[in-house]
């Protein structure tokens, strides 16, 4: 096949077919359009204002590594005026997270950004290794998901940041739209396509890669030779999400616009007021003060289950009532730190080199 | 053998885990291969990463075609893959979600499986299916 020339600059050799548009473009035009589209996503949604302190949720994987690089590039190119931080959560999974955290530490040097690592062990007194040892591999993703979400908020509070950005990409969001439809979770369906979410007292969260295809993120990392880590979590992956992902990839193979089309479908759903109203009113957790729809927030409930040896039974509301019926919580239950008014910030600064 | 091609292979994005955790490998491919992509007719040696698998002869029976990327995929599955072939191939091609680059160009611009291999080509396979 004769080399195709770039459909944008009409000069250099095309190296990529864009899934979103079918355009065939060269390496430099690809870098430029990828970065510019993320910039447009950020400016059109008015995600940041000058002086904002922004934490990048960094796992060492492809999405967050590319996000850190692009955020740094755009912040310098367009003078966003942001203070950027890397925030990593150490779930305590030997052979998985310890390796990926090494990647994050290299990113800290490469991108010259302060890094904060917060572990489940220091927050909750439990590593995922210890949790799985007690409860087995079934349902451990429930613990990890609740604990990670709260850990990011608590870590962000300790950094005194205004905003957390995560590497969720278009494929992830399309997958979540599909899962919410298949589960009939209409209230979540209405929320899952928002680029920015903010609970009543949690820190603002957003997804600058909302419209960025996974293929382009991986190609960007490849052509920029970015250093990222890829492996599967050693504990059971989310099987339902796995099926949704396979289905989505099959759809994309047949028609590449499917991903962006599904996101548009999700955005176009209008959720009735009575469904929105069915969400429980938010209050604060009586034990730790985190936002909650019950007396105790999810993390405190799960933690109490672990401490009382009833962990596998606290996933549902009914099981929670059963645990309550076993008597009140012991006095020595841990209060998960909120970090709201920490006077000093413990941040590892990049060493001089 | 005259005309045998050396093809460099790179596995990344977690795909190397299916290939004995060796990211960089190489294979020898004859210029003509069975049209049905059967890879067993003439294999002679083992396929350790340091000694590329090689062939005694071009297949003597059946239809042949110029060696293409589709054949290479079958070859990799049959001779280099160590586990879970369903995570590498599906319906006679690469599983959706695995990106392929031919000499640093998206294979979608090079005819995908019908691309004809050349000596010293570098083929990169990157999984996008692992955690980010």
Short mmCIF file of C-alpha atoms in Angstrom, two decimals:
data_model
loop_
_atom_site.label_atom_id
_atom_site.label_comp_id
_atom_site.label_asym_id
_atom_site.label_seq_id
_atom_site.Cartn_x
_atom_site.Cartn_y
_atom_site.Cartn_z
CA UNK A 1 0.00 0.00 0.00
CA UNK A 2 1.30 3.46 -0.85
CA UNK A 3 1.81 5.60 2.27
CA UNK A 4 -1.13 7.88 2.92
CA UNK A 5 -0.38 11.50 3.63
CA UNK A 6 -1.91 13.30 6.61
CA UNK A 7 -5.41 14.63 5.94
CA UNK A 8 -4.70 17.70 8.10
CA UNK A 9 -1.24 18.96 7.10
CA UNK A 10 -1.25 17.05 3.77
CA UNK A 11 2.48 16.67 4.15
CA UNK A 12 3.76 14.03 6.57
CA UNK A 13 2.94 10.33 6.43
CA UNK A 14 -0.27 9.35 8.22
CA UNK A 15 0.36 7.04 11.18
CA UNK A 16 -3.08 6.82 12.79
CA UNK A 17 -6.68 6.42 11.76
CA UNK A 18 -8.78 8.38 14.24
CA UNK A 19 -11.64 6.23 15.54
CA UNK A 20 -13.83 9.26 16.18
CA UNK A 21 -13.64 10.76 12.70
CA UNK A 22 -11.94 8.22 10.43
CA UNK A 23 -9.32 10.86 9.55
CA UNK A 24 -5.84 9.61 8.71
CA UNK A 25 -3.29 11.83 10.39
CA UNK A 26 0.45 12.16 11.02
CA UNK A 27 2.18 12.01 14.38
CA UNK A 28 2.53 15.76 14.99
CA UNK A 29 -1.03 16.54 13.91
CA UNK A 30 -2.23 13.70 16.17
CA UNK A 31 -0.47 15.16 19.22
CA UNK A 32 -1.88 18.58 18.38
CA UNK A 33 -5.52 17.52 17.82
CA UNK A 34 -5.53 15.19 20.84
CA UNK A 35 -4.23 17.91 23.17
CA UNK A 36 -6.44 20.59 21.63
CA UNK A 37 -9.60 18.51 22.02
CA UNK A 38 -8.83 17.99 25.71
CA UNK A 39 -8.20 21.73 26.02
CA UNK A 40 -11.61 22.42 24.44
CA UNK A 41 -13.28 19.94 26.80
CA UNK A 42 -11.69 21.79 29.72
CA UNK A 43 -12.52 25.32 28.55
CA UNK A 44 -16.05 24.60 27.29
CA UNK A 45 -16.98 23.04 30.62
CA UNK A 46 -15.11 25.75 32.54
CA UNK A 47 -13.54 23.09 34.73
CA UNK A 48 -10.86 25.27 36.33
CA UNK A 49 -10.11 28.82 37.32
CA UNK A 50 -6.66 30.38 37.75
CA UNK A 51 -5.06 29.57 41.08
CA UNK A 52 -6.96 26.27 41.50
CA UNK A 53 -5.08 23.48 43.22
CA UNK A 54 -5.76 20.33 41.21
CA UNK A 55 -4.89 16.74 42.15
CA UNK A 56 -4.47 14.21 39.39
CA UNK A 57 -5.64 10.78 40.55
CA UNK A 58 -2.61 8.76 39.47
CA UNK A 59 -2.49 4.97 39.34
CA UNK A 60 0.57 4.56 37.14
CA UNK A 61 -1.67 3.13 34.41
CA UNK A 62 -2.02 4.46 30.87
CA UNK A 63 -4.95 6.84 31.38
CA UNK A 64 -3.67 8.69 34.42
CA UNK A 65 -0.10 8.80 33.09
CA UNK A 66 -1.27 10.42 29.85
CA UNK A 67 -3.60 12.71 31.86
CA UNK A 68 -0.71 13.95 34.03
CA UNK A 69 1.42 14.63 30.96
CA UNK A 70 -1.38 16.41 29.06
CA UNK A 71 -2.48 18.46 32.10
CA UNK A 72 1.09 19.65 32.58
CA UNK A 73 1.44 20.45 28.85
CA UNK A 74 -1.86 22.37 28.65
CA UNK A 75 -1.30 24.20 31.94
CA UNK A 76 1.97 25.56 30.52
CA UNK A 77 0.74 26.14 26.96
CA UNK A 78 -2.49 27.95 27.82
CA UNK A 79 -1.50 29.46 31.19
CA UNK A 80 -4.31 27.85 33.18
CA UNK A 81 -2.49 28.96 36.33
CA UNK A 82 -3.08 25.63 38.10
CA UNK A 83 -1.04 24.06 40.88
CA UNK A 84 -0.89 20.40 39.89
CA UNK A 85 -0.35 17.47 42.26
CA UNK A 86 -0.19 13.72 41.82
CA UNK A 87 -2.39 11.81 44.26
CA UNK A 88 -2.05 8.05 44.47
CA UNK A 89 -3.93 5.55 46.56
CA UNK A 90 -2.07 2.50 47.80
CA UNK A 91 -4.68 -0.21 48.27
CA UNK A 92 -2.09 -2.57 49.70
CA UNK A 93 -2.12 -5.23 46.97
CA UNK A 94 1.28 -6.92 46.87
CA UNK A 95 2.58 -7.52 43.36
CA UNK A 96 0.08 -5.11 41.81
CA UNK A 97 -0.11 -1.70 43.39
CA UNK A 98 3.42 -1.71 44.77
CA UNK A 99 4.76 -2.04 41.19
CA UNK A 100 2.46 0.58 39.74
CA UNK A 101 3.38 3.03 42.52
CA UNK A 102 7.00 2.79 41.36
CA UNK A 103 5.75 4.10 38.00
CA UNK A 104 3.97 6.99 39.74
CA UNK A 105 7.19 7.84 41.58
CA UNK A 106 9.04 8.02 38.26
CA UNK A 107 6.23 10.23 36.88
CA UNK A 108 6.76 12.55 39.85
CA UNK A 109 10.37 13.05 38.71
CA UNK A 110 9.58 13.16 34.99
CA UNK A 111 6.76 15.70 35.35
CA UNK A 112 8.23 17.56 38.30
CA UNK A 113 5.00 17.46 40.30
CA UNK A 114 4.53 16.93 44.06
CA UNK A 115 3.23 13.45 44.89
CA UNK A 116 1.06 12.33 47.79
CA UNK A 117 0.54 8.61 48.39
CA UNK A 118 -2.23 7.66 50.80
CA UNK A 119 -2.65 4.04 51.82
CA UNK A 120 -5.72 2.06 52.88
CA UNK A 121 -3.58 0.86 55.75
CA UNK A 122 -3.03 4.34 57.19
CA UNK A 123 -6.64 5.44 56.54
CA UNK A 124 -8.60 2.33 57.42
CA UNK A 125 -6.07 0.13 59.21
CA UNK A 126 -6.64 -2.58 56.58
CA UNK A 127 -4.81 -3.39 53.34
CA UNK A 128 -6.69 -5.09 50.49
CA UNK A 129 -4.44 -8.11 51.05
CA UNK A 130 -5.72 -8.33 54.64
CA UNK A 131 -9.34 -7.73 53.56
CA UNK A 132 -9.18 -10.50 50.96
CA UNK A 133 -7.60 -12.78 53.51
CA UNK A 134 -10.63 -12.25 55.75
CA UNK A 135 -13.52 -12.10 53.25
CA UNK A 136 -12.20 -13.98 50.19
CA UNK A 137 -12.27 -12.76 46.61
CA UNK A 138 -16.04 -12.46 46.36
CA UNK A 139 -17.26 -8.87 46.91
CA UNK A 140 -13.78 -7.53 47.60
CA UNK A 141 -14.27 -5.05 44.71
CA UNK A 142 -17.11 -3.47 46.74
CA UNK A 143 -14.69 -2.70 49.55
CA UNK A 144 -11.98 -1.51 47.23
CA UNK A 145 -14.35 0.76 45.28
CA UNK A 146 -15.87 2.44 48.35
CA UNK A 147 -12.49 2.75 50.06
CA UNK A 148 -10.75 4.19 46.98
CA UNK A 149 -13.42 6.80 46.31
CA UNK A 150 -13.25 8.05 49.89
CA UNK A 151 -9.45 7.80 49.98
CA UNK A 152 -9.17 10.11 46.97
CA UNK A 153 -11.42 12.66 48.68
CA UNK A 154 -9.52 12.41 51.95
CA UNK A 155 -6.15 12.59 50.20
CA UNK A 156 -7.32 15.62 48.25
CA UNK A 157 -8.44 17.29 51.49
CA UNK A 158 -5.00 16.70 52.98
CA UNK A 159 -3.45 18.42 49.94
CA UNK A 160 -6.01 21.23 50.27
CA UNK A 161 -6.91 20.90 46.61
CA UNK A 162 -10.06 22.31 45.01
CA UNK A 163 -10.45 19.66 42.39
CA UNK A 164 -9.57 16.04 41.54
CA UNK A 165 -9.18 15.03 37.89
CA UNK A 166 -9.27 11.37 36.92
CA UNK A 167 -8.26 9.55 33.75
CA UNK A 168 -11.71 8.14 32.92
CA UNK A 169 -11.93 8.06 29.12
CA UNK A 170 -14.75 7.89 26.57
CA UNK A 171 -14.69 4.08 26.56
CA UNK A 172 -15.06 3.99 30.37
CA UNK A 173 -18.02 6.36 30.27
CA UNK A 174 -19.76 4.52 27.42
CA UNK A 175 -19.25 1.31 29.39
CA UNK A 176 -20.83 2.86 32.48
CA UNK A 177 -23.81 4.12 30.43
CA UNK A 178 -24.37 0.56 29.16
CA UNK A 179 -24.05 -0.93 32.64
CA UNK A 180 -26.52 1.53 34.15
CA UNK A 181 -29.02 0.73 31.39
CA UNK A 182 -28.57 -3.01 31.87
CA UNK A 183 -29.00 -2.67 35.64
CA UNK A 184 -31.95 -0.32 35.32
CA UNK A 185 -30.13 2.25 37.46
CA UNK A 186 -31.82 5.27 35.97
CA UNK A 187 -30.73 7.74 38.63
CA UNK A 188 -27.07 6.88 38.02
CA UNK A 189 -27.63 6.91 34.26
CA UNK A 190 -28.61 10.56 34.58
CA UNK A 191 -25.40 11.41 36.42
CA UNK A 192 -22.77 9.17 34.86
CA UNK A 193 -22.17 11.27 31.77
CA UNK A 194 -21.54 14.54 33.66
CA UNK A 195 -18.04 15.75 33.13
CA UNK A 196 -17.93 17.22 36.61
CA UNK A 197 -19.56 15.96 39.78
CA UNK A 198 -19.63 17.55 43.17
CA UNK A 199 -21.22 16.15 46.28
CA UNK A 200 -22.34 18.46 49.04
CA UNK A 201 -19.09 18.45 50.90
CA UNK A 202 -16.78 16.42 48.77
CA UNK A 203 -14.26 17.94 46.46
CA UNK A 204 -15.10 18.65 42.83
CA UNK A 205 -14.21 15.80 40.47
CA UNK A 206 -13.93 15.84 36.75
CA UNK A 207 -12.93 13.82 33.71
CA UNK A 208 -11.01 15.85 31.11
CA UNK A 209 -10.72 12.69 28.93
CA UNK A 210 -14.49 12.27 28.76
CA UNK A 211 -14.40 12.46 24.95
CA UNK A 212 -10.95 10.90 24.46
CA UNK A 213 -10.94 7.40 22.96
CA UNK A 214 -8.90 4.75 24.70
CA UNK A 215 -7.24 3.92 21.39
CA UNK A 216 -5.95 7.47 21.09
CA UNK A 217 -4.80 7.60 24.72
CA UNK A 218 -2.78 4.41 24.24
CA UNK A 219 -1.40 5.61 20.89
CA UNK A 220 -0.48 8.95 22.48
CA UNK A 221 1.42 7.16 25.25
CA UNK A 222 3.11 4.93 22.67
CA UNK A 223 4.27 7.71 20.34
CA UNK A 224 5.31 9.97 23.25
CA UNK A 225 7.08 6.97 24.86
CA UNK A 226 5.39 7.68 28.18
CA UNK A 227 6.24 5.41 31.06
CA UNK A 228 3.17 3.52 32.29
CA UNK A 229 2.34 0.28 34.03
CA UNK A 230 -0.18 -2.27 32.87
CA UNK A 231 -1.37 -5.36 34.58
CA UNK A 232 -4.60 -6.81 35.84
CA UNK A 233 -5.57 -6.49 39.48
CA UNK A 234 -4.72 -9.85 41.05
CA UNK A 235 -8.06 -9.98 42.86
CA UNK A 236 -11.20 -10.80 40.91
CA UNK A 237 -11.90 -8.20 38.26
CA UNK A 238 -15.43 -6.81 37.95
CA UNK A 239 -16.99 -9.51 35.78
CA UNK A 240 -20.09 -7.51 34.82
CA UNK A 241 -17.98 -4.58 33.66
CA UNK A 242 -15.78 -7.05 31.77
CA UNK A 243 -18.76 -8.21 29.71
CA UNK A 244 -19.83 -4.62 29.04
CA UNK A 245 -16.26 -3.82 27.92
CA UNK A 246 -16.07 -6.78 25.52
CA UNK A 247 -19.46 -5.87 24.08
CA UNK A 248 -18.37 -2.24 23.63
CA UNK A 249 -15.10 -3.23 21.93
CA UNK A 250 -17.04 -5.47 19.53
CA UNK A 251 -19.37 -2.58 18.73
CA UNK A 252 -16.38 -0.28 18.20
CA UNK A 253 -14.78 -2.78 15.83
CA UNK A 254 -17.96 -2.76 13.73
CA UNK A 255 -18.49 1.00 13.95
CA UNK A 256 -15.87 3.19 15.66
CA UNK A 257 -18.29 6.03 16.41
CA UNK A 258 -20.28 3.68 18.69
CA UNK A 259 -18.43 4.91 21.79
CA UNK A 260 -19.15 8.58 21.32
CA UNK A 261 -22.71 7.71 20.16
CA UNK A 262 -23.41 5.85 23.42
CA UNK A 263 -22.11 8.81 25.45
CA UNK A 264 -24.43 11.11 23.49
CA UNK A 265 -27.33 8.73 24.16
CA UNK A 266 -26.53 8.82 27.88
CA UNK A 267 -26.42 12.63 27.83
CA UNK A 268 -29.74 12.83 26.00
CA UNK A 269 -31.73 10.83 28.57
CA UNK A 270 -33.94 13.08 30.63
CA UNK A 271 -34.38 11.66 34.08
CA UNK A 272 -37.76 12.43 35.69
CA UNK A 273 -37.77 14.56 38.82
CA UNK A 274 -39.42 11.85 40.93
CA UNK A 275 -36.53 9.47 40.11
CA UNK A 276 -33.99 12.09 41.07
CA UNK A 277 -35.98 12.79 44.26
CA UNK A 278 -35.90 9.08 45.15
CA UNK A 279 -32.24 9.49 46.03
CA UNK A 280 -31.82 9.66 49.75
CA UNK A 281 -31.12 13.03 51.32
CA UNK A 282 -27.47 13.57 52.14
CA UNK A 283 -26.24 14.00 55.68
CA UNK A 284 -22.89 13.51 57.33
CA UNK A 285 -21.57 10.29 58.79
CA UNK A 286 -22.06 10.22 62.56
CA UNK A 287 -18.69 8.55 63.05
CA UNK A 288 -16.27 10.23 60.64
CA UNK A 289 -18.15 13.23 59.21
CA UNK A 290 -17.94 12.15 55.55
CA UNK A 291 -20.95 12.77 53.29
CA UNK A 292 -23.46 9.95 53.69
CA UNK A 293 -27.06 9.00 52.97
CA UNK A 294 -27.30 6.97 56.22
CA UNK A 295 -26.16 7.45 59.82
CA UNK A 296 -22.88 5.82 58.89
CA UNK A 297 -21.09 6.33 55.58
CA UNK A 298 -20.32 3.32 53.43
CA UNK A 299 -16.66 3.13 54.42
CA UNK A 300 -17.46 3.23 58.16
CA UNK A 301 -20.13 0.55 57.67
CA UNK A 302 -17.76 -1.72 55.75
CA UNK A 303 -14.99 -1.08 58.26
CA UNK A 304 -17.25 -1.94 61.18
CA UNK A 305 -18.22 -5.18 59.41
CA UNK A 306 -14.55 -6.04 58.97
CA UNK A 307 -13.69 -5.26 62.59
CA UNK A 308 -16.64 -7.31 63.88
CA UNK A 309 -15.91 -10.23 61.56
CA UNK A 310 -19.20 -9.74 59.68
CA UNK A 311 -17.72 -8.14 56.60
CA UNK A 312 -19.35 -10.28 53.97
CA UNK A 313 -22.78 -9.41 55.37
CA UNK A 314 -22.66 -5.63 55.23
CA UNK A 315 -23.02 -5.19 51.48
CA UNK A 316 -26.82 -4.74 51.63
CA UNK A 317 -29.14 -2.63 53.80
CA UNK A 318 -30.80 -5.75 55.19
CA UNK A 319 -27.48 -7.25 56.23
CA UNK A 320 -26.64 -3.94 57.85
CA UNK A 321 -29.82 -4.21 59.98
CA UNK A 322 -28.82 -7.74 60.95
CA UNK A 323 -25.46 -6.48 62.12
CA UNK A 324 -27.17 -3.73 64.15
CA UNK A 325 -29.37 -6.39 65.72
CA UNK A 326 -26.21 -8.13 66.96
CA UNK A 327 -25.69 -5.19 69.29
CA UNK A 328 -24.02 -1.79 69.16
CA UNK A 329 -20.62 -1.23 67.61
CA UNK A 330 -17.72 -1.79 69.99
CA UNK A 331 -16.14 1.39 71.40
CA UNK A 332 -12.77 0.87 69.79
CA UNK A 333 -13.98 1.21 66.18
CA UNK A 334 -11.60 3.41 64.24
CA UNK A 335 -12.58 6.92 63.14
CA UNK A 336 -11.39 7.33 59.58
CA UNK A 337 -9.44 10.60 59.34
CA UNK A 338 -10.99 13.36 57.19
CA UNK A 339 -7.92 15.63 56.94
CA UNK A 340 -10.15 18.67 56.67
CA UNK A 341 -8.12 21.00 58.83
CA UNK A 342 -4.66 19.49 58.66
CA UNK A 343 -2.33 22.45 59.24
CA UNK A 344 0.73 21.09 57.47
CA UNK A 345 0.76 19.17 54.25
CA UNK A 346 3.03 16.18 53.99
CA UNK A 347 4.08 16.12 50.37
CA UNK A 348 7.10 14.45 48.86
CA UNK A 349 8.79 17.05 46.69
CA UNK A 350 10.69 15.91 43.64
CA UNK A 351 14.37 15.74 44.50
CA UNK A 352 16.75 18.09 42.73
CA UNK A 353 18.39 16.57 39.71
CA UNK B 1 16.22 -20.74 3.32
CA UNK B 2 16.23 -18.10 0.62
CA UNK B 3 13.57 -15.46 1.14
CA UNK B 4 12.80 -16.27 4.78
CA UNK B 5 11.76 -13.09 6.56
CA UNK B 6 12.75 -11.99 10.04
CA UNK B 7 9.86 -10.20 11.75
CA UNK B 8 10.36 -8.28 14.98
CA UNK B 9 7.48 -8.53 17.43
CA UNK B 10 6.73 -6.29 20.43
CA UNK B 11 4.02 -7.07 22.98
CA UNK B 12 2.95 -4.41 25.46
CA UNK B 13 0.10 -2.97 27.51
CA UNK B 14 -0.11 -6.24 29.46
CA UNK B 15 -0.27 -8.48 26.38
CA UNK B 16 3.28 -9.68 27.10
CA UNK B 17 1.80 -11.60 30.05
CA UNK B 18 0.27 -14.04 27.55
CA UNK B 19 3.64 -14.47 25.82
CA UNK B 20 5.85 -15.60 28.68
CA UNK B 21 6.39 -11.99 29.79
CA UNK B 22 8.83 -11.39 26.89
CA UNK B 23 8.10 -7.99 25.35
CA UNK B 24 10.56 -8.22 22.47
CA UNK B 25 10.62 -11.34 20.34
CA UNK B 26 11.28 -12.27 16.73
CA UNK B 27 10.05 -14.92 14.33
CA UNK B 28 11.11 -16.27 10.93
CA UNK B 29 8.36 -16.49 8.37
CA UNK B 30 8.63 -18.08 4.89
CA UNK B 31 7.65 -15.90 1.93
CA UNK B 32 4.74 -18.19 1.01
CA UNK B 33 2.40 -19.73 3.53
CA UNK B 34 -0.73 -21.90 3.45
CA UNK B 35 -3.82 -19.94 2.41
CA UNK B 36 -5.73 -21.53 5.28
CA UNK B 37 -3.15 -20.07 7.74
CA UNK B 38 -2.21 -23.53 8.98
CA UNK B 39 1.12 -23.09 10.74
CA UNK B 40 1.99 -26.67 11.59
CA UNK B 41 3.09 -28.14 8.24
CA UNK B 42 6.73 -27.20 8.39
CA UNK B 43 7.69 -26.04 11.84
CA UNK B 44 11.09 -27.36 12.83
CA UNK B 45 12.46 -25.80 15.97
CA UNK B 46 11.10 -24.44 19.22
CA UNK B 47 10.27 -20.79 19.61
CA UNK B 48 12.33 -19.50 22.46
CA UNK B 49 12.71 -15.76 22.32
CA UNK B 50 16.46 -15.98 21.69
CA UNK B 51 16.15 -18.49 18.85
CA UNK B 52 13.36 -17.54 16.48
CA UNK B 53 11.18 -20.36 15.22
CA UNK B 54 12.20 -21.42 11.73
CA UNK B 55 11.01 -23.49 8.82
CA UNK B 56 12.59 -26.25 6.75
CA UNK B 57 10.62 -25.73 3.68
CA UNK B 58 7.76 -23.94 2.07
CA UNK B 59 4.57 -25.95 2.39
CA UNK B 60 4.42 -28.45 -0.43
CA UNK B 61 0.73 -29.23 -0.45
CA UNK B 62 -2.35 -27.07 -0.71
CA UNK B 63 -2.93 -23.47 -1.74
CA UNK B 64 -0.38 -20.88 -0.73
CA UNK B 65 -0.34 -17.10 -0.47
CA UNK B 66 2.31 -14.46 0.13
CA UNK B 67 2.88 -14.27 3.89
CA UNK B 68 0.59 -11.65 5.40
CA UNK B 69 -0.18 -10.23 8.83
CA UNK B 70 -3.18 -12.54 9.20
CA UNK B 71 -0.85 -15.53 8.90
CA UNK B 72 1.54 -13.96 11.39
CA UNK B 73 -1.27 -13.71 13.95
CA UNK B 74 -1.97 -17.44 13.62
CA UNK B 75 1.75 -18.15 13.83
CA UNK B 76 2.10 -16.15 17.05
CA UNK B 77 -0.92 -17.88 18.56
CA UNK B 78 0.34 -21.35 17.65
CA UNK B 79 4.03 -20.92 18.50
CA UNK B 80 4.68 -18.04 20.90
CA UNK B 81 1.48 -17.73 22.95
CA UNK B 82 1.74 -19.42 26.34
CA UNK B 83 -1.80 -19.10 27.70
CA UNK B 84 -5.40 -18.06 27.10
CA UNK B 85 -5.49 -17.77 23.28
CA UNK B 86 -9.02 -16.29 23.50
CA UNK B 87 -7.49 -13.12 24.98
CA UNK B 88 -5.35 -12.68 21.84
CA UNK B 89 -7.51 -13.85 18.93
CA UNK B 90 -11.21 -13.81 18.18
CA UNK B 91 -13.02 -14.77 14.96
CA UNK B 92 -9.84 -15.23 12.94
CA UNK B 93 -8.28 -11.90 13.82
CA UNK B 94 -6.85 -9.92 16.70
CA UNK B 95 -9.27 -9.48 19.59
CA UNK B 96 -10.97 -6.06 19.61
CA UNK B 97 -9.18 -3.76 22.05
CA UNK B 98 -5.68 -4.80 20.99
CA UNK B 99 -3.92 -2.15 18.88
CA UNK B 100 -1.56 -3.21 16.11
CA UNK B 101 1.19 -1.09 14.58
CA UNK B 102 3.16 -2.02 11.47
CA UNK B 103 6.51 -0.22 11.42
CA UNK B 104 5.07 2.45 13.73
CA UNK B 105 1.89 2.96 11.73
CA UNK B 106 -1.67 2.02 12.76
CA UNK B 107 -2.46 -1.24 10.95
CA UNK B 108 -5.84 0.21 9.93
CA UNK B 109 -3.87 2.34 7.43
CA UNK B 110 -1.95 -0.66 6.10
CA UNK B 111 -4.72 -3.05 5.17
CA UNK B 112 -4.85 -4.83 8.58
CA UNK B 113 -4.59 -8.62 8.13
CA UNK B 114 -4.01 -8.42 4.38
CA UNK B 115 -0.76 -6.46 4.81
CA UNK B 116 2.08 -8.39 3.15
CA UNK B 117 5.02 -8.93 5.46
CA UNK B 118 8.52 -7.75 4.50
CA UNK B 119 11.88 -8.76 5.91
CA UNK B 120 12.74 -6.78 9.10
CA UNK B 121 9.21 -5.50 9.65
CA UNK B 122 8.40 -4.54 13.23
CA UNK B 123 4.91 -5.43 14.42
CA UNK B 124 3.74 -3.99 17.76
CA UNK B 125 0.72 -5.33 19.66
CA UNK B 126 -0.61 -3.19 22.52
CA UNK B 127 -3.48 -4.26 24.72
CA UNK B 128 -5.81 -1.46 25.81
CA UNK B 129 -7.81 -3.82 27.98
CA UNK B 130 -5.77 -3.59 31.15
CA UNK B 131 -6.34 -1.25 34.06
CA UNK B 132 -5.64 2.43 33.77
#
